[in-house]
XYZ file of C-alpha atoms in Angstrom:
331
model
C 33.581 9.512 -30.880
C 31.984 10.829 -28.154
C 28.382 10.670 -29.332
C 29.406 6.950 -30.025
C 30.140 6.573 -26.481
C 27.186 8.473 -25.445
C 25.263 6.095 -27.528
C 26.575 2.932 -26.183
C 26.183 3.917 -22.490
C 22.550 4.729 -23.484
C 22.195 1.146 -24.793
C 23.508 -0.311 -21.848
C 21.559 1.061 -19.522
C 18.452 0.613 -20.988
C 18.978 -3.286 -21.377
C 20.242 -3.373 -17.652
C 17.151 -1.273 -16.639
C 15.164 -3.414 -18.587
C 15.978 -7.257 -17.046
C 16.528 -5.669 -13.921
C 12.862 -4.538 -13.715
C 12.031 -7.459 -15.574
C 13.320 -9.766 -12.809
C 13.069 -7.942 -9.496
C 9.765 -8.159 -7.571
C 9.951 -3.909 -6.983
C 10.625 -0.853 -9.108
C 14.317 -0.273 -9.684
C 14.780 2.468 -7.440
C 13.485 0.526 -4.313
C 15.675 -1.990 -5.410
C 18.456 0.058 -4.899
C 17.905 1.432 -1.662
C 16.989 -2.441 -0.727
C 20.674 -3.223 -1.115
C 22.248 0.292 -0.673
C 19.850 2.408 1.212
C 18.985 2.827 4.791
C 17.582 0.050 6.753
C 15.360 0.008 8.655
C 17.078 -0.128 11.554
C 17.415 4.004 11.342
C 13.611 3.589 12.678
C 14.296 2.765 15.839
C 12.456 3.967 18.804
C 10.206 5.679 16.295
C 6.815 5.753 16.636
C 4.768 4.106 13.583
C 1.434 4.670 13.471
C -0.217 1.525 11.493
C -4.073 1.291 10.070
C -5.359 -2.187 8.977
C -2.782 -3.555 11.208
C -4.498 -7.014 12.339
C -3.759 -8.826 8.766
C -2.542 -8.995 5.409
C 0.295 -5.972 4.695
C -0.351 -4.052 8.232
C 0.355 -7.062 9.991
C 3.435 -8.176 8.211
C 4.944 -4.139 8.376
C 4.535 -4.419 11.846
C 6.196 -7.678 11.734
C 9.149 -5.430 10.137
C 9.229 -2.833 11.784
C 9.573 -4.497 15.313
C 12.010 -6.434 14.597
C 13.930 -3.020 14.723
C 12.396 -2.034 17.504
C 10.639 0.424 16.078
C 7.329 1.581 18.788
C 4.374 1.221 17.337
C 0.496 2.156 17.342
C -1.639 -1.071 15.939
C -5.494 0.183 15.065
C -7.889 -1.611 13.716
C -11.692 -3.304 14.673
C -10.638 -6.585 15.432
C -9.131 -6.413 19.149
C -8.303 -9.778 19.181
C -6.333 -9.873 16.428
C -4.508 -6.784 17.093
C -3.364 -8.545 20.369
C -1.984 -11.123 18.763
C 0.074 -9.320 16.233
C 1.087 -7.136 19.217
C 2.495 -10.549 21.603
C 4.352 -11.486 18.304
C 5.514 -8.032 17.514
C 7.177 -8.340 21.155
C 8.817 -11.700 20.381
C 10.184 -10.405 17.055
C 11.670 -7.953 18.780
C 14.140 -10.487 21.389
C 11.892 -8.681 24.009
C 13.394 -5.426 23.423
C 10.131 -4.304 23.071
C 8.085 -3.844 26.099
C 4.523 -4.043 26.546
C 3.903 -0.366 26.711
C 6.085 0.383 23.686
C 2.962 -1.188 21.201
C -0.268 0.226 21.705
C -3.313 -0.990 20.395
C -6.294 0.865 19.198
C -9.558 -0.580 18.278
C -10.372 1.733 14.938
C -13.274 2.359 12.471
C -11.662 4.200 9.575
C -15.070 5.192 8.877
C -16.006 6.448 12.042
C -14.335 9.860 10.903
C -15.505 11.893 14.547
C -13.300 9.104 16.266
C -10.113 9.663 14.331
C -8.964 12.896 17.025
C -9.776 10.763 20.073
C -7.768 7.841 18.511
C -4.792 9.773 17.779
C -4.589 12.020 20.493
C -4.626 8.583 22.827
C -1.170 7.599 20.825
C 0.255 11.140 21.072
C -0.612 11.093 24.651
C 0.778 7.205 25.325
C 4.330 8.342 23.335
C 4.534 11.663 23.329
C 4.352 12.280 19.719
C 3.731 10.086 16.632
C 6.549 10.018 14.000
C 5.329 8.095 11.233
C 1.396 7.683 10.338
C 0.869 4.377 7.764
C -2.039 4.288 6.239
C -2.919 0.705 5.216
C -6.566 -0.200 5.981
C -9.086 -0.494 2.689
C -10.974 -2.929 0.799
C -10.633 -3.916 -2.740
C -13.506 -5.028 -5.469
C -14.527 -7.473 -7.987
C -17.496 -6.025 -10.287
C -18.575 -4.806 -13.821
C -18.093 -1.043 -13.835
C -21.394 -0.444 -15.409
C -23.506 -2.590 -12.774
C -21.886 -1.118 -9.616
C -24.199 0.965 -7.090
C -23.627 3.827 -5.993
C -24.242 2.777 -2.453
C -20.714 0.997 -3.093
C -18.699 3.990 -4.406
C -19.708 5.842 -1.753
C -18.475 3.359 0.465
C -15.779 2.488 -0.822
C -14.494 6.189 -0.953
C -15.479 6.495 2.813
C -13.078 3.906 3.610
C -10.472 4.001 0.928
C -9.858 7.782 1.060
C -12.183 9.485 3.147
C -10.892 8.058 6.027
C -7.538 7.744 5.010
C -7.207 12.013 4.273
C -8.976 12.503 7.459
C -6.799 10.696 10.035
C -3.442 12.255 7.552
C -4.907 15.693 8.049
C -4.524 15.353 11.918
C -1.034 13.865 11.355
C 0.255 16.577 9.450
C -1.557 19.174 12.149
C 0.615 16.994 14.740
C 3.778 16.917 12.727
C 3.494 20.989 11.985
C 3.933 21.591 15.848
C 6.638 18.577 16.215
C 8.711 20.155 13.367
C 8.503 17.158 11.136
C 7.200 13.617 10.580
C 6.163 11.137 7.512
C 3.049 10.567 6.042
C 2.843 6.858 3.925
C -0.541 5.205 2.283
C -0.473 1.573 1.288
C -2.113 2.174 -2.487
C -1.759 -0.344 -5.181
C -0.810 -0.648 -8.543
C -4.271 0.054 -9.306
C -3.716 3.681 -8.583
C -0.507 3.913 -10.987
C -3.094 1.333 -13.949
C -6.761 1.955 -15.022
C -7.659 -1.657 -13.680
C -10.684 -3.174 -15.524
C -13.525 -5.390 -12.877
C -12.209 -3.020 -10.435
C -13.560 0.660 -11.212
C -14.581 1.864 -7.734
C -11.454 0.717 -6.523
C -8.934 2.281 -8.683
C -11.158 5.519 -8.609
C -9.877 5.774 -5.094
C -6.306 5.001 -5.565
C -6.642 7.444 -8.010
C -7.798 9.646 -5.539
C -5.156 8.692 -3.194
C -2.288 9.618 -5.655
C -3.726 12.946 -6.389
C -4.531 13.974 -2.563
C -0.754 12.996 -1.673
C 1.079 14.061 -4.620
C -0.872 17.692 -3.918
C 0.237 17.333 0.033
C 4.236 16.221 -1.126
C 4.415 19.327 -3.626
C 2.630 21.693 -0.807
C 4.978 19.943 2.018
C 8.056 20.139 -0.193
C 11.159 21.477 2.152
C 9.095 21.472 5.083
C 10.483 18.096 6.521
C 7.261 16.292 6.035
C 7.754 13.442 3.598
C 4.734 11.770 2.002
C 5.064 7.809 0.468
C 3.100 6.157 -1.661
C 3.229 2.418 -1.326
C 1.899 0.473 -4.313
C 1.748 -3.007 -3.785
C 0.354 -5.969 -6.675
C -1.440 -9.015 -5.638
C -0.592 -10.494 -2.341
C -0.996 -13.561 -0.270
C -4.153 -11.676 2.497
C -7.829 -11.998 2.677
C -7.775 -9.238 0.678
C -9.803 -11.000 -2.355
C -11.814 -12.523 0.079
C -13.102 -9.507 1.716
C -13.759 -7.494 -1.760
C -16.204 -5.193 -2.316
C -18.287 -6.218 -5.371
C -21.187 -4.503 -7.919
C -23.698 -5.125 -5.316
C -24.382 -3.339 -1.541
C -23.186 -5.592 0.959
C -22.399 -8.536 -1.118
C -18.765 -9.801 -0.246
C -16.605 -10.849 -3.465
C -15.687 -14.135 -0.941
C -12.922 -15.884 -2.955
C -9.538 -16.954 -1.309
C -6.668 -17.433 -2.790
C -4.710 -20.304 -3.903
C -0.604 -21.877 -3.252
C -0.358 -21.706 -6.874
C -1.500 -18.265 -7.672
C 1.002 -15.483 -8.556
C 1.084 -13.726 -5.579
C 3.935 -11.868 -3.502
C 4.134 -12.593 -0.249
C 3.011 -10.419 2.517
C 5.915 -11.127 4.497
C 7.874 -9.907 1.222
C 5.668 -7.097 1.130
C 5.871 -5.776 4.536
C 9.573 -6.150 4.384
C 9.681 -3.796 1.120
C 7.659 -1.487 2.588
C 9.201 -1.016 5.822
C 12.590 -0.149 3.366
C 10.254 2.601 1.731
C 9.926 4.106 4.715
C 13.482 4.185 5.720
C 14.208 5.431 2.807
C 11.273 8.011 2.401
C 10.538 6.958 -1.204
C 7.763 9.189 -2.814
C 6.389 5.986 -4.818
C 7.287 2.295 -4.730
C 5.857 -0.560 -7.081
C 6.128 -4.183 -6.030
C 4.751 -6.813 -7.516
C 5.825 -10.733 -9.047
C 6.763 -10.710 -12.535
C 5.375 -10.213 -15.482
C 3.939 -7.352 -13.340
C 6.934 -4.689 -12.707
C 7.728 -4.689 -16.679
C 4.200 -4.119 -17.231
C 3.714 -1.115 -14.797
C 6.821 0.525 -16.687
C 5.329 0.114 -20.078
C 1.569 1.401 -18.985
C 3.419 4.368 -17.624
C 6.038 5.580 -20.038
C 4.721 3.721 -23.370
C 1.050 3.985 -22.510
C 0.462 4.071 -26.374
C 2.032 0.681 -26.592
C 0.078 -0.523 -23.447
C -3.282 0.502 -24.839
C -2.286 -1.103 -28.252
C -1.437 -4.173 -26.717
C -4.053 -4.414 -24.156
C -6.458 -3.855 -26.925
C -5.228 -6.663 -28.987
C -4.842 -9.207 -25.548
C -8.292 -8.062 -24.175
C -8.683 -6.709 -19.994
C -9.272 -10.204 -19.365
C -5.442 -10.571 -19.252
C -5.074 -8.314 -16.300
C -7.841 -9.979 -14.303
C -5.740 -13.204 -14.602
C -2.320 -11.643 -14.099
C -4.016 -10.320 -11.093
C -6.205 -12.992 -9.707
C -4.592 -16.509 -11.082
C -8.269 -17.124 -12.852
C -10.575 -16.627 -15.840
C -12.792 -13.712 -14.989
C -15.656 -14.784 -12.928
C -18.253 -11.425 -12.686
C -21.859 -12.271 -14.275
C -24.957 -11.142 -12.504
C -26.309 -14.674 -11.343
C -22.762 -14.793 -9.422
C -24.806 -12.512 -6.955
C -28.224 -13.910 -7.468
């Protein structure tokens, strides 16, 4: 009887857990904590420290967070832009934020021997940094076989060169502090072998395995380490996409009707990930969350399926279109 009742509650779950992850636009356990978790209200009068944060996801976590009046650090090349998400960071905030509580820092991931200076300004303006985001990157278009190696290497610069640099002088900050949170906005293409994007998912890859080393070495230590994997979103990120070729921009935009979350939606998820201190989140529009689930704990039925649907399939799911990489695209 009671291996019947085992059995049944084993059923159960596994059809909720299945149209639950089927439906929702986030893993199940960020789910959860999205309606019984900490908000993020508990981050107020932190100090968030955001990359990238003049567009797409930065922007719209910085949106989130102030709204909670949460102090934050906006860097990023654009000046211009980073004032303007700072004035409507402000006004999100009902003016509880003041002027001094958002600083803004014009930042060149790449520009590695600038990262102390940068950082040590925000430590200096606050006092300490709480929470370092790392957000900024670039994605790609390309055939894995064409791509130059002038583009891997600069992809890796920015994608995780820079982004294990700037962490490393978090984590010196937060061992002398006593604490502090360490988050990367990765993608889905660090959790999925993504075909027309090798370089790309090469450094998510990367990503995963330099933060999953630093959680396991930080374990008990009270520094927590996130990995934020968002799917395709509504930013210039397809626009701005590295492709096969040096200095050739992958220059498409996206469209209304394409299959895209949000990056209001996305910010707002990701601002509950770091309330939380989730190790990993997914998010992504359906049929995307399903998917992720199956690549990662039936990755013989993925790779059997894939093989009989073709890659192109997860070009489209991500991009809304037929594949579009030939070589007299960048002729």
């Amino acid at each position: 009887m009671i291996f019947a009742i085992i059995g049944v509650g084993v059923v159960v779950y596994g059809i909720f857990y299945t149209i639950s992850t089927s439906l929702s636009d986030c893993d199940l356990q960020l789910k959860i904590y999205e309606y019984f978790g900490k908000s993020p209200r508990r981050l107020k009068g932190k100090v968030v420290f955001i990359t990238g944060a003049s567009s797409g996801i930065g922007e719209h976590l910085a949106y989130s967070l102030a709204k909670h009046n949460v102090k934050l650090v906006l860097a990023a090349r654009r000046n211009e832009e980073l004032q303007r998400v700072k004035r409507k960071c402000i006004e999100l905030s009902n003016q509880q934020l003041e002027d001094k509580d958002v600083l803004v820092l014009v930042l060149d991931v790449t520009d590695l021997e600038s990262h102390k200076k940068h950082f040590d300004h925000a430590v200096r303006h606050f006092g300490h940094v709480d929470i370092l985001v790392n957000n900024a990157g670039r994605s790609q278009r390309a055939l894995w076989e064409n791509i130059d190696m002038k583009v891997d290497k600069q992809m890796f610069e920015l994608n995780v060169f820079g982004v294990i640099n700037l962490t490393r002088l978090a984590i010196s900050h937060f061992n002398k502090t006593g604490g502090g949170h360490v988050a990367v906005v990765s993608s889905l293409a660090g959790v999925i072998g993504v075909p027309y994007s090798g370089t790309y998912t090469g450094t998510k890859y990367a990503i995963h395995g330099y933060f999953n080393s630093l959680r396991n070495e930080k374990m008990g230590k009270n520094i927590s380490v996130s990995l934020i994997c968002p799917g395709p979103t509504f930013t210039n990120f397809l626009q701005e996409s590295f492709t096969e070729k040096d200095g050739v921009k992958y220059d498409k935009t996206t469209q209304p009707t394409d299959r895209r979350m949000t990056a209001q939606r996305c910010g707002d998820l990701s601002a509950i990930a770091l309330a939380n201190k989730l190790g990993e989140s997914w998010m992504g529009l359906f049929p995307l969350m399903p998917f992720t689930y199956i690549s990662v704990y039936f990755p013989i039925i993925f790779n059997t399926a894939l093989k009989l649907v073709g890659p192109e399939i997860m070009f489209k799911l991500r991009d809304s279109k037929k594949v579009e990489l030939t070589e007299e695209k960048y002729k």
